[in-house]
Coordinates of N, CA and C in Angstrom, one line a residue:
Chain A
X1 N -1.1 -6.6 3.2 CA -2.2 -7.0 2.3 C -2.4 -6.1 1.2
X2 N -2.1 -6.4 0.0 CA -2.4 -6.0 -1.4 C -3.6 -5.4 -1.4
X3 N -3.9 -4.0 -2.0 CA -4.7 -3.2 -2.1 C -5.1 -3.0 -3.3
X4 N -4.7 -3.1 -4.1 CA -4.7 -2.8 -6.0 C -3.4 -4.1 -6.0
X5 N -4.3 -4.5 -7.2 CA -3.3 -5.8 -7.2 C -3.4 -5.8 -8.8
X6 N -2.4 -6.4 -9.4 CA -2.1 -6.1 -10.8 C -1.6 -7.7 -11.3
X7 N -2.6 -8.1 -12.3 CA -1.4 -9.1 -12.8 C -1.9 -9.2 -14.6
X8 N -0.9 -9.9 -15.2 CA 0.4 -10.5 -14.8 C 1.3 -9.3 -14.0
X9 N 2.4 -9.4 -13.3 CA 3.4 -8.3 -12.8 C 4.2 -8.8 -14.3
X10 N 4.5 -10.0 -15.0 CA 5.5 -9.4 -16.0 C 4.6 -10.2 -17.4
X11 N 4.5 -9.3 -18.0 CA 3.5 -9.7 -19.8 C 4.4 -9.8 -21.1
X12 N 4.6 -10.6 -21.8 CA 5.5 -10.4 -23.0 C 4.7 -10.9 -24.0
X13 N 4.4 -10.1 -25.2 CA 3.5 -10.3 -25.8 C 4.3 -9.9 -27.6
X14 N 3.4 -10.5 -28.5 CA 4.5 -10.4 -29.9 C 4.1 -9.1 -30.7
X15 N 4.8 -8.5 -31.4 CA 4.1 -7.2 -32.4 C 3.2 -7.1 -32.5
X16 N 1.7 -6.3 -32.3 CA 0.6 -6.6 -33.1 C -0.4 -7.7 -32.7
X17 N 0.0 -8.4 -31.5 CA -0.5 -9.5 -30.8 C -1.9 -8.7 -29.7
X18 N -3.0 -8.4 -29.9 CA -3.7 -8.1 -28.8 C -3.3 -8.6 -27.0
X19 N -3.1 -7.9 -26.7 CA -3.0 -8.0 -25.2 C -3.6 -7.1 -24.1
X20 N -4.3 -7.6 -22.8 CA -4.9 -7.4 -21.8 C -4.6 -7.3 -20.1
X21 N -4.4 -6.2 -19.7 CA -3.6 -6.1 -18.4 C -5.4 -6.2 -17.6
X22 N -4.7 -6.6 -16.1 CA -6.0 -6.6 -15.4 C -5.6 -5.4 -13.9
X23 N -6.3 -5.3 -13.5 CA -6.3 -4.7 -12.0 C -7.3 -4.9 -11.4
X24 N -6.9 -5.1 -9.9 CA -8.5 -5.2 -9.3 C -8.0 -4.3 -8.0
X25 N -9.0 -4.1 -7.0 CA -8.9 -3.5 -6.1 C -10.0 -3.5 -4.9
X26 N -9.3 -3.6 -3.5 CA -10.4 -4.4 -2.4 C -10.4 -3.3 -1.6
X27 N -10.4 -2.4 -2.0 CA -10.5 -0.8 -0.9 C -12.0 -0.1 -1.8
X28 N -13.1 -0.4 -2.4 CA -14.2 -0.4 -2.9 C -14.2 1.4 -3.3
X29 N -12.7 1.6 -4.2 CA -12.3 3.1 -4.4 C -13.6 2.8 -6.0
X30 N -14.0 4.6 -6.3 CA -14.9 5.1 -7.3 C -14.1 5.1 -8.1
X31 N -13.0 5.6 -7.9 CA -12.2 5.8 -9.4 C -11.0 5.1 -9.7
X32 N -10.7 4.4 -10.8 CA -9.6 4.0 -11.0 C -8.6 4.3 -12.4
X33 N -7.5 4.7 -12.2 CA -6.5 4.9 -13.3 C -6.1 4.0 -13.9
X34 N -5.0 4.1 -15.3 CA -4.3 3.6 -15.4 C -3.0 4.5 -15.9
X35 N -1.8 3.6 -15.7 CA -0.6 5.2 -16.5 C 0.4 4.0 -17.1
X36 N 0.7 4.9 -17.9 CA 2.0 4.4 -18.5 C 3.2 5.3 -18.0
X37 N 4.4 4.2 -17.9 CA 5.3 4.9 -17.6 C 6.7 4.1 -18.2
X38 N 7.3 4.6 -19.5 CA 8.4 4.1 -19.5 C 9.7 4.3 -18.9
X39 N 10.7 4.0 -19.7 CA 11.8 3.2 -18.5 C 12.8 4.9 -18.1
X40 N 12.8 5.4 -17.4 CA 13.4 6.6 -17.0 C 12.6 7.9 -16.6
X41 N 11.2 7.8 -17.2 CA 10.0 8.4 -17.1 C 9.4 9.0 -16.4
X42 N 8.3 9.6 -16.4 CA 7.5 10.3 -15.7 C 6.0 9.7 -16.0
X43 N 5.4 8.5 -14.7 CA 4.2 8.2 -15.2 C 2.9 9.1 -16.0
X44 N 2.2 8.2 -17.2 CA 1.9 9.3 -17.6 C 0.2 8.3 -17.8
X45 N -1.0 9.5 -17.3 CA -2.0 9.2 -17.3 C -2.7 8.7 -18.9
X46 N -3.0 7.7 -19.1 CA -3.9 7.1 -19.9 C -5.1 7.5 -19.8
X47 N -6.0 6.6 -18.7 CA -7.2 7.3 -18.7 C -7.8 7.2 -17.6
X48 N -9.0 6.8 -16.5 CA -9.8 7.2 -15.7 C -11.1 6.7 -15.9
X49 N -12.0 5.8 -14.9 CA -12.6 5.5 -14.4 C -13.2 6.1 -13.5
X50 N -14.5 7.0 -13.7 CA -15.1 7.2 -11.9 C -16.6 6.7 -12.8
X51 N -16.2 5.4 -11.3 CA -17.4 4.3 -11.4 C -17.6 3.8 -12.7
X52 N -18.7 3.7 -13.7 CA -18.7 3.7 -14.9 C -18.3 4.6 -16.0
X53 N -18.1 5.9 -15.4 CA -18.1 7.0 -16.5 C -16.0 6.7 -16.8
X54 N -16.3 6.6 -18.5 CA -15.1 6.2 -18.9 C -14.1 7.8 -19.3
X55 N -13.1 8.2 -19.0 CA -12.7 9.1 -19.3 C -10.8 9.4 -19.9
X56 N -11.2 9.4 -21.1 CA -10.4 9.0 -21.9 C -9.0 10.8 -22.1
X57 N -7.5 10.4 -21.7 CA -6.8 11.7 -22.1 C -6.5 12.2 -23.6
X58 N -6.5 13.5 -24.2 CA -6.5 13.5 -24.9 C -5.4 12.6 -26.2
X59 N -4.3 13.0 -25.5 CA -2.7 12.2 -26.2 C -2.9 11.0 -26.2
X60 N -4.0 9.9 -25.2 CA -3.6 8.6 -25.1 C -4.4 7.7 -26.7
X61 N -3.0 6.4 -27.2 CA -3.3 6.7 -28.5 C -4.4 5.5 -28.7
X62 N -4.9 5.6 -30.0 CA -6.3 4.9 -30.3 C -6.4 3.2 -29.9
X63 N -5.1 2.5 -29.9 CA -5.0 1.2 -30.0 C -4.8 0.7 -28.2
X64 N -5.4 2.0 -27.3 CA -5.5 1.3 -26.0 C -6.9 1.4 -25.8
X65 N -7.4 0.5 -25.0 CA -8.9 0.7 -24.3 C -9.1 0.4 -23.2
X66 N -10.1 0.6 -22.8 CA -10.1 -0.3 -20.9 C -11.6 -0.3 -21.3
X67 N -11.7 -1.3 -20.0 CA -13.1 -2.0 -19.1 C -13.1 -2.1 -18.2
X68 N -14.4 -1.5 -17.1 CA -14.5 -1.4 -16.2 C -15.5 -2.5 -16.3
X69 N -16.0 -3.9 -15.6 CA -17.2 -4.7 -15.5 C -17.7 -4.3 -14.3
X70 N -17.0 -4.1 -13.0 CA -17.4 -3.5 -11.6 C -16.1 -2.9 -11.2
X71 N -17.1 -2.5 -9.8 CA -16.3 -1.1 -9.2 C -14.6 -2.1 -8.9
X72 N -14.5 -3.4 -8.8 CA -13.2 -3.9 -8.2 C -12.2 -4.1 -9.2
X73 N -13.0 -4.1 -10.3 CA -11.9 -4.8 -12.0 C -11.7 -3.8 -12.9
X74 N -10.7 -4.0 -13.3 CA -10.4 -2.9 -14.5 C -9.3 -3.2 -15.5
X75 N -9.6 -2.9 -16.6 CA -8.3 -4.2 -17.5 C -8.2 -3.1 -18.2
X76 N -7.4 -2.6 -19.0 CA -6.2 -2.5 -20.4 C -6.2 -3.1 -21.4
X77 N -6.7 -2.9 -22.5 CA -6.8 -3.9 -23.6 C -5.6 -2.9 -24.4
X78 N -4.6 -3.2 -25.3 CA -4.2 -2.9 -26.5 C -4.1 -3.5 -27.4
X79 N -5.1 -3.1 -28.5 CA -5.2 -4.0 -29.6 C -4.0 -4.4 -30.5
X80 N -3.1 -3.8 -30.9 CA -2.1 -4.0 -31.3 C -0.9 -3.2 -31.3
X81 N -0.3 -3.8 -29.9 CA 0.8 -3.3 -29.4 C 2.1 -3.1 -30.5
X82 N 2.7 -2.4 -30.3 CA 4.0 -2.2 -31.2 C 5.2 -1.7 -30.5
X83 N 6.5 -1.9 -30.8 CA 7.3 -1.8 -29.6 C 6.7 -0.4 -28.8
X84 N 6.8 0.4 -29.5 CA 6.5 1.8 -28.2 C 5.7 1.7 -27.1
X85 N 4.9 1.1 -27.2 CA 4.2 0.5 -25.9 C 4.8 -0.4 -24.7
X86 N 6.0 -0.9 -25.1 CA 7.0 -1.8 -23.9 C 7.2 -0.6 -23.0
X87 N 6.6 -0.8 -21.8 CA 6.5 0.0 -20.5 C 6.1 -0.9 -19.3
X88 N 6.0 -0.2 -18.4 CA 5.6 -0.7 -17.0 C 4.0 0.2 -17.2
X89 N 2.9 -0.5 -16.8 CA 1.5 -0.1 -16.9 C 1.2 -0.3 -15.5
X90 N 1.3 1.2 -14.7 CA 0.5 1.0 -13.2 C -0.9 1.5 -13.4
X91 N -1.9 0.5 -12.2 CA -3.0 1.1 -11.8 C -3.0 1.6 -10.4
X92 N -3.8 2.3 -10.8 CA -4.1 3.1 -9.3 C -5.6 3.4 -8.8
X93 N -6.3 3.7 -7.3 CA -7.6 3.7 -7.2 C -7.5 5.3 -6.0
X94 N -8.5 5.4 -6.5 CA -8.7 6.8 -5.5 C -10.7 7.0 -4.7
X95 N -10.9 7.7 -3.7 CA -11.9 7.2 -3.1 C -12.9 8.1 -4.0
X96 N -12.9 9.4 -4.2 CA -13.4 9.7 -4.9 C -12.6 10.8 -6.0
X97 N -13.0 11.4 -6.7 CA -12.5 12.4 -7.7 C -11.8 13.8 -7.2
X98 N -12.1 13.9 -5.8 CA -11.7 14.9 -5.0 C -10.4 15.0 -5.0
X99 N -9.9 16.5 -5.2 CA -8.1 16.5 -5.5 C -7.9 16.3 -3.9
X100 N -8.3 15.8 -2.7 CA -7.7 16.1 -1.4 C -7.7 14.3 -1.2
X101 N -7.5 13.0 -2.1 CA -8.0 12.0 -2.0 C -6.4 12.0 -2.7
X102 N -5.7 10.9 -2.0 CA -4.4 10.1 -2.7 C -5.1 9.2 -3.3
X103 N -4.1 9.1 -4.1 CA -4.0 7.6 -5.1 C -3.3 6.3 -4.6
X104 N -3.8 5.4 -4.7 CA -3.1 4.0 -4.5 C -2.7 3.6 -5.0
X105 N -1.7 3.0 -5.7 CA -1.0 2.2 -7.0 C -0.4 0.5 -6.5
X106 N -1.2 0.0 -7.5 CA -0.4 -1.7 -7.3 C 1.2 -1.5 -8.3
X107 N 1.8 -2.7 -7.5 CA 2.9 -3.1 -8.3 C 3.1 -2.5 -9.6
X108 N 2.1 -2.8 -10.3 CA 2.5 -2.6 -12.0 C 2.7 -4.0 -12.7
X109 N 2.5 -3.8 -14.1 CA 2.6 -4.9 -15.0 C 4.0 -4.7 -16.0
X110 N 5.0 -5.1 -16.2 CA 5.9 -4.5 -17.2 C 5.5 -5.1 -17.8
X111 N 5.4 -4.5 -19.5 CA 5.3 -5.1 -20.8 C 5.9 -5.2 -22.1
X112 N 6.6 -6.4 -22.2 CA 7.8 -6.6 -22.9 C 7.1 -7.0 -24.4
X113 N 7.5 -6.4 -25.6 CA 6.7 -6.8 -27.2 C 7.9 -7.1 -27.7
X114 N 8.0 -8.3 -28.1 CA 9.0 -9.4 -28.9 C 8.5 -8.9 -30.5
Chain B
X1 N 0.0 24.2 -20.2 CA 0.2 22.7 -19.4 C 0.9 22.8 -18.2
X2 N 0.5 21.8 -17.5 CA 1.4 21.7 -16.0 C 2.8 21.2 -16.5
X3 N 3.8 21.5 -15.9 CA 4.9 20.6 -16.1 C 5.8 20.5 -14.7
X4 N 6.1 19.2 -14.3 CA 6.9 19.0 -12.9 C 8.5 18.8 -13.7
X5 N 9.2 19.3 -12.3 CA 10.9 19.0 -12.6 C 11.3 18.5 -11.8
X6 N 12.2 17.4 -11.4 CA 12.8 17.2 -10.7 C 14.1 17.4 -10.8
X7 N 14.8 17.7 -9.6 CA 16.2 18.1 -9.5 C 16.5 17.4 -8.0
X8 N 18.2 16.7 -8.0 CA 18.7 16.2 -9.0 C 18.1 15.1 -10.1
X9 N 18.6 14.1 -10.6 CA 18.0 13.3 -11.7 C 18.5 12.2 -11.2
X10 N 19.6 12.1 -10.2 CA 20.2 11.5 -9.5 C 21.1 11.3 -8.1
X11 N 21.0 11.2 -7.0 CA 22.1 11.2 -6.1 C 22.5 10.1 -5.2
X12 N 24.0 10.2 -4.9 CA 24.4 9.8 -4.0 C 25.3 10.3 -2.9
X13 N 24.9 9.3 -1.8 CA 24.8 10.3 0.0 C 26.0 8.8 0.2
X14 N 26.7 9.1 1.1 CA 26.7 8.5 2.0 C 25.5 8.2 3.2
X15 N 25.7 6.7 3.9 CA 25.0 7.0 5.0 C 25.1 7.5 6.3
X16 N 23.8 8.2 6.8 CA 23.5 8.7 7.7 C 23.6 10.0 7.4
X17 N 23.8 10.8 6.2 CA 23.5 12.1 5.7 C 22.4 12.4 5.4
X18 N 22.3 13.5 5.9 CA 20.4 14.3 5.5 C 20.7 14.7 4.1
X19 N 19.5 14.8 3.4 CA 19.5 15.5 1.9 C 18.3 15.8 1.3
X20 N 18.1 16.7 0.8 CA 16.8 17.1 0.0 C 16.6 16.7 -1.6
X21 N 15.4 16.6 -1.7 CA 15.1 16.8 -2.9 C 14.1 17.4 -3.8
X22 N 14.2 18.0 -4.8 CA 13.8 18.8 -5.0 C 12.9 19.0 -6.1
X23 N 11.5 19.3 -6.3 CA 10.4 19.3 -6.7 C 9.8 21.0 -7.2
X24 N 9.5 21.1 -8.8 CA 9.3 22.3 -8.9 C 8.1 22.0 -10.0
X25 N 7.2 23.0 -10.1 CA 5.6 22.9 -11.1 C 5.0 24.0 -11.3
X26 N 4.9 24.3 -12.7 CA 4.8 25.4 -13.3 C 3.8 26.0 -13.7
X27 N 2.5 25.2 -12.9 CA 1.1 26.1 -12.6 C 0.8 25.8 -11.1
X28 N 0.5 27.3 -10.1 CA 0.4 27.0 -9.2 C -0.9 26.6 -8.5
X29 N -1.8 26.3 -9.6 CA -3.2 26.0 -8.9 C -3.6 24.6 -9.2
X30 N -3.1 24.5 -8.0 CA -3.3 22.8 -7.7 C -4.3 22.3 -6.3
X31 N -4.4 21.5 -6.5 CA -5.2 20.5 -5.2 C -3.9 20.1 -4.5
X32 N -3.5 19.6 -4.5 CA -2.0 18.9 -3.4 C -0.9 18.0 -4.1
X33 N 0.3 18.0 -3.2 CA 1.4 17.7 -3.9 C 1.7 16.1 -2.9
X34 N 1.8 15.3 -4.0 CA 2.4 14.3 -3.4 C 3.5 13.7 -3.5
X35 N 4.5 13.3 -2.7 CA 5.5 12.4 -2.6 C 5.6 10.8 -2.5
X36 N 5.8 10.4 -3.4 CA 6.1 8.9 -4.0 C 7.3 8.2 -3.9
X37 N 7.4 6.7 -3.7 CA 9.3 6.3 -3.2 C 8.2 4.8 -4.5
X38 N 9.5 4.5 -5.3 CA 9.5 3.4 -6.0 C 10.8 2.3 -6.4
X39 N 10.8 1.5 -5.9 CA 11.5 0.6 -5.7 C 11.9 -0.2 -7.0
X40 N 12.8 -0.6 -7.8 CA 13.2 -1.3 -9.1 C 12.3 -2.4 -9.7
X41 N 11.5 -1.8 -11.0 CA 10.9 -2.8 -10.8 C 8.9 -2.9 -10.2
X42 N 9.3 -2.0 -9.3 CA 8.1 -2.0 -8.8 C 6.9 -0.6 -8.7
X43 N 5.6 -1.0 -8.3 CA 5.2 0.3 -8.1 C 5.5 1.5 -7.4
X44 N 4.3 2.1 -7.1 CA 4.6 3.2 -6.6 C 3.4 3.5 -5.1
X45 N 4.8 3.5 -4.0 CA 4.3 3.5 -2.2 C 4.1 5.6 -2.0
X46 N 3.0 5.4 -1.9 CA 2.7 7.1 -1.2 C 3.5 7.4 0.2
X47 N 4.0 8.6 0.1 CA 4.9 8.8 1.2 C 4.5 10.1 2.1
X48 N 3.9 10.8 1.8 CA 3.4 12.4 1.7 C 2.7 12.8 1.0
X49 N 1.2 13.1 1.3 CA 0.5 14.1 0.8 C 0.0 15.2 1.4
X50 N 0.1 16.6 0.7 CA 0.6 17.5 1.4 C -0.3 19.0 0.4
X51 N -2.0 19.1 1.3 CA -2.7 19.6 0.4 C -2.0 21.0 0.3
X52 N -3.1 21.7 -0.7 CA -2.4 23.3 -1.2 C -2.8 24.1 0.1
X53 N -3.7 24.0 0.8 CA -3.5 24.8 2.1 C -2.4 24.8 3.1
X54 N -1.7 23.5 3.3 CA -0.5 23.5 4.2 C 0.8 23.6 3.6
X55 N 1.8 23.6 4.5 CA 2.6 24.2 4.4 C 3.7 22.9 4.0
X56 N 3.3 22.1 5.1 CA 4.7 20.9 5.2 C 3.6 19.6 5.9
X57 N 4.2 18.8 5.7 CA 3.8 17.2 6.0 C 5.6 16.7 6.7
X58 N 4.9 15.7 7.7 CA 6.3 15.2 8.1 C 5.5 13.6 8.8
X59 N 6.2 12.5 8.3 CA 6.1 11.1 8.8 C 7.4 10.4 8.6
X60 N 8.3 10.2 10.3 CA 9.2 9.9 10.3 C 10.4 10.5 9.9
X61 N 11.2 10.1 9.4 CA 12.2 10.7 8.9 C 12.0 11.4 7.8
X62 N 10.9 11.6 7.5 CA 10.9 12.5 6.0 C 9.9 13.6 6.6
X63 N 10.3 14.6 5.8 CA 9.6 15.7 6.0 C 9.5 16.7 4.7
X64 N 8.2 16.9 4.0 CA 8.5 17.6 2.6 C 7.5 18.5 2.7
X65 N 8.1 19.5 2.2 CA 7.2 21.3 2.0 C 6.6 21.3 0.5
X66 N 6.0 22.6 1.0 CA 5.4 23.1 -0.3 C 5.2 24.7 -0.2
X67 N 5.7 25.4 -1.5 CA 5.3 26.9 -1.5 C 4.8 27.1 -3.2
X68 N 3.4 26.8 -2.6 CA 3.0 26.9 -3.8 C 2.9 28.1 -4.4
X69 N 3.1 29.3 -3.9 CA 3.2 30.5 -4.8 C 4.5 30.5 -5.8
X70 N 5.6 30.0 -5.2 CA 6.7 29.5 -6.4 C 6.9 28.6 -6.9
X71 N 5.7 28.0 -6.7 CA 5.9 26.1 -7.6 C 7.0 25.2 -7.2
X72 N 7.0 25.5 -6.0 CA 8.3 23.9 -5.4 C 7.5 23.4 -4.0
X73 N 8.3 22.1 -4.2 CA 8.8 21.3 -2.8 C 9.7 20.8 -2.5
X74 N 9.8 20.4 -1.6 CA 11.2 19.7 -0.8 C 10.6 18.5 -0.5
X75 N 11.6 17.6 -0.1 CA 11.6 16.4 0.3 C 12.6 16.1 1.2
X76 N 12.5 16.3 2.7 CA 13.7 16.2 3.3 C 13.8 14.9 3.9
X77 N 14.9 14.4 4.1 CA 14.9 12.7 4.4 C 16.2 13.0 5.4
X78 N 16.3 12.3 6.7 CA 16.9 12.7 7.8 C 17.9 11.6 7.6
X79 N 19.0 11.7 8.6 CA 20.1 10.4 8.7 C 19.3 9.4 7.6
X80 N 20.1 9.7 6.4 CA 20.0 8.2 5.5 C 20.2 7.1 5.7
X81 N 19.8 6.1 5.2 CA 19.7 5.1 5.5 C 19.8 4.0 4.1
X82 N 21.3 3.1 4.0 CA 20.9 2.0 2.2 C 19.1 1.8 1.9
X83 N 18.4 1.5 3.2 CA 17.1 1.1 2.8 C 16.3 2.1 2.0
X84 N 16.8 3.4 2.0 CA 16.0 4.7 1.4 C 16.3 5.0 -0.1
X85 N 17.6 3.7 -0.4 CA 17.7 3.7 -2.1 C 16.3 3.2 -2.7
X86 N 16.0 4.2 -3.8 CA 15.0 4.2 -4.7 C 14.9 5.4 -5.5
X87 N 13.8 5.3 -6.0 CA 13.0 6.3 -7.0 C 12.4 7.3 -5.9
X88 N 12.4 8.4 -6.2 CA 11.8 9.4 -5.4 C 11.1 10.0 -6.7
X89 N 9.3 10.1 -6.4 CA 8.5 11.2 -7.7 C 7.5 12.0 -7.0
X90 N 7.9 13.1 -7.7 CA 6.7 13.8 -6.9 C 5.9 14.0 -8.1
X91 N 4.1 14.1 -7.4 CA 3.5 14.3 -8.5 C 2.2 15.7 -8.2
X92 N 1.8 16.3 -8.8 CA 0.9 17.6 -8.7 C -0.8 16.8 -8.8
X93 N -1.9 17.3 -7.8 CA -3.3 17.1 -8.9 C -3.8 18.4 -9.4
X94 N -4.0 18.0 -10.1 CA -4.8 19.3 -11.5 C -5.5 19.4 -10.7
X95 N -6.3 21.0 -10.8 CA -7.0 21.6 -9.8 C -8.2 21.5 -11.3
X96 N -8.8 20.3 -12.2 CA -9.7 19.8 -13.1 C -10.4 19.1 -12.4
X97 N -11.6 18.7 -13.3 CA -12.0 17.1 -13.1 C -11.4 15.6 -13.4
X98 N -11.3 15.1 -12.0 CA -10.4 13.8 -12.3 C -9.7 13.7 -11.0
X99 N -9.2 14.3 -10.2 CA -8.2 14.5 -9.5 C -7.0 13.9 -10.2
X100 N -6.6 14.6 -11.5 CA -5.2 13.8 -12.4 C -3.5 14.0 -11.7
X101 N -3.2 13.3 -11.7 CA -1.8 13.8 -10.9 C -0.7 13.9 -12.4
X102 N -0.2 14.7 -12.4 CA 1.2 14.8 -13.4 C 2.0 14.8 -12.7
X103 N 3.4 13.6 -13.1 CA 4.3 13.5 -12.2 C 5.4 14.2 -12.8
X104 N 7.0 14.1 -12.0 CA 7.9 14.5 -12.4 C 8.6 13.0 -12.5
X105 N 9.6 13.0 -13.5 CA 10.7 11.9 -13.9 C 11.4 11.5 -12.6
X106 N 11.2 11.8 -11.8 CA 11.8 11.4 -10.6 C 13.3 11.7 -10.2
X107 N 13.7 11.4 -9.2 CA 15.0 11.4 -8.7 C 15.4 10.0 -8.2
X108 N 16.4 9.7 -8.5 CA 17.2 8.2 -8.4 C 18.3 8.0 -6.9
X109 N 17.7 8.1 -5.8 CA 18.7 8.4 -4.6 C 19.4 6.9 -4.3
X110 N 20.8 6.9 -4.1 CA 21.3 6.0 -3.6 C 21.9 6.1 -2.7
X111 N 22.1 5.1 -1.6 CA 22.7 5.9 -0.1 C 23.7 4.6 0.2
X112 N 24.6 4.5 0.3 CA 26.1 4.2 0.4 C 26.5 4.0 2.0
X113 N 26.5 2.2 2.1 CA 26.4 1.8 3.3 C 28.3 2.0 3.6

């Protein structure tokens, strides 16, 4: 049974085209990630969710955002993608902020910009 | 900054050979090291978490260490097996707020039926 669930699993979207990844999660975790990880890579943290408090990394660039509406949803907005952004986008959820707490990761969404 | 390495970048075993892999990070104040297997294509399945107080974790055929006074771990994986082809990543949490994990680029194991 899917624990963090991610869709679309595959998104193709055009230059400059706004697009929206979702995640949800049925383990009622406080905090939830998201990462980018391109193709050979080392995932790399975007930003963090614990509960409502939005927490943004410093490198991650201006044209991504997220929304948290509840503790189970969490989406990815990039307002205008451009190739650099074609990657695999995982989420992940953790119980609390505690470094002694694993992360869970769904599938992933790969995202292909035509 | 933290930085993870992984070494090799890539291997291949024949099966039913043991092999390690190898995990190194260059600040040693961390909360715990985890081990990650990812499949083509797909996300990423937790394999080992392995806080900064202990020493080693073991489930199954795998068994991976930690010495964190010199910033490595192991990943040892017993009689290989084709099913154990994947991505191997290990990732650190920042001993910050967030529990953030920085990963390493991984290792690409392939095992040769």
């Amino acid at each position: 049974d899917a624990m963090v669930i991610q869709n679309p699993r595959y998104q193709v979207t055009q230059f400059g085209k706004p697009v929206t990844l979702s995640c949800s999660q049925t383990l009622n975790h406080n905090v939830m990630y998201w990462y980018q990880q391109k193709s050979s890579q080392a995932p790399k943290l975007l930003f963090h969710y614990y509960d409502k408090d939005f927490n943004n990394e410093a490198d991650t660039p201006d044209n991504f955002q997220s929304r948290r509406p509840n503790t189970s949803f969490c989406f990815l907005d990039i307002r205008s993608p451009g190739l650099g952004d074609a990657a695999m986008y995982l989420c992940a959820t953790s119980r609390t902020r505690s470094g002694n707490q694993p992360q869970h990761f769904g599938d992933g969404t790969r995202l292909s910009i035509l | 900054k933290q930085e993870v390495t992984q070494i090799p970048a890539a291997l291949s075993v024949p099966e039913g050979e043991n092999l390690v892999l190898n995990c190194s990070f260059t600040d040693s104040a961390i909360y715990n090291l985890q081990w990650f297997r990812q499949d083509p294509g797909k996300g990423l399945t937790s394999l080992l978490l392995i806080q900064s107080s202990q020493r080693e974790q073991t489930s199954g055929r795998l068994n991976a260490s930690l010495d964190k006074s010199s910033g490595r771990s192991t990943l040892y994986i017993a009689a290989s097996q084709p099913g154990d082809s994947a991505t191997y990543l290990c990732a650190v949490s920042l001993m910050e707020y967030g529990n953030k994990l920085v990963f390493g680029a991984g290792t690409i194991l392939r095992v040769k039926s």
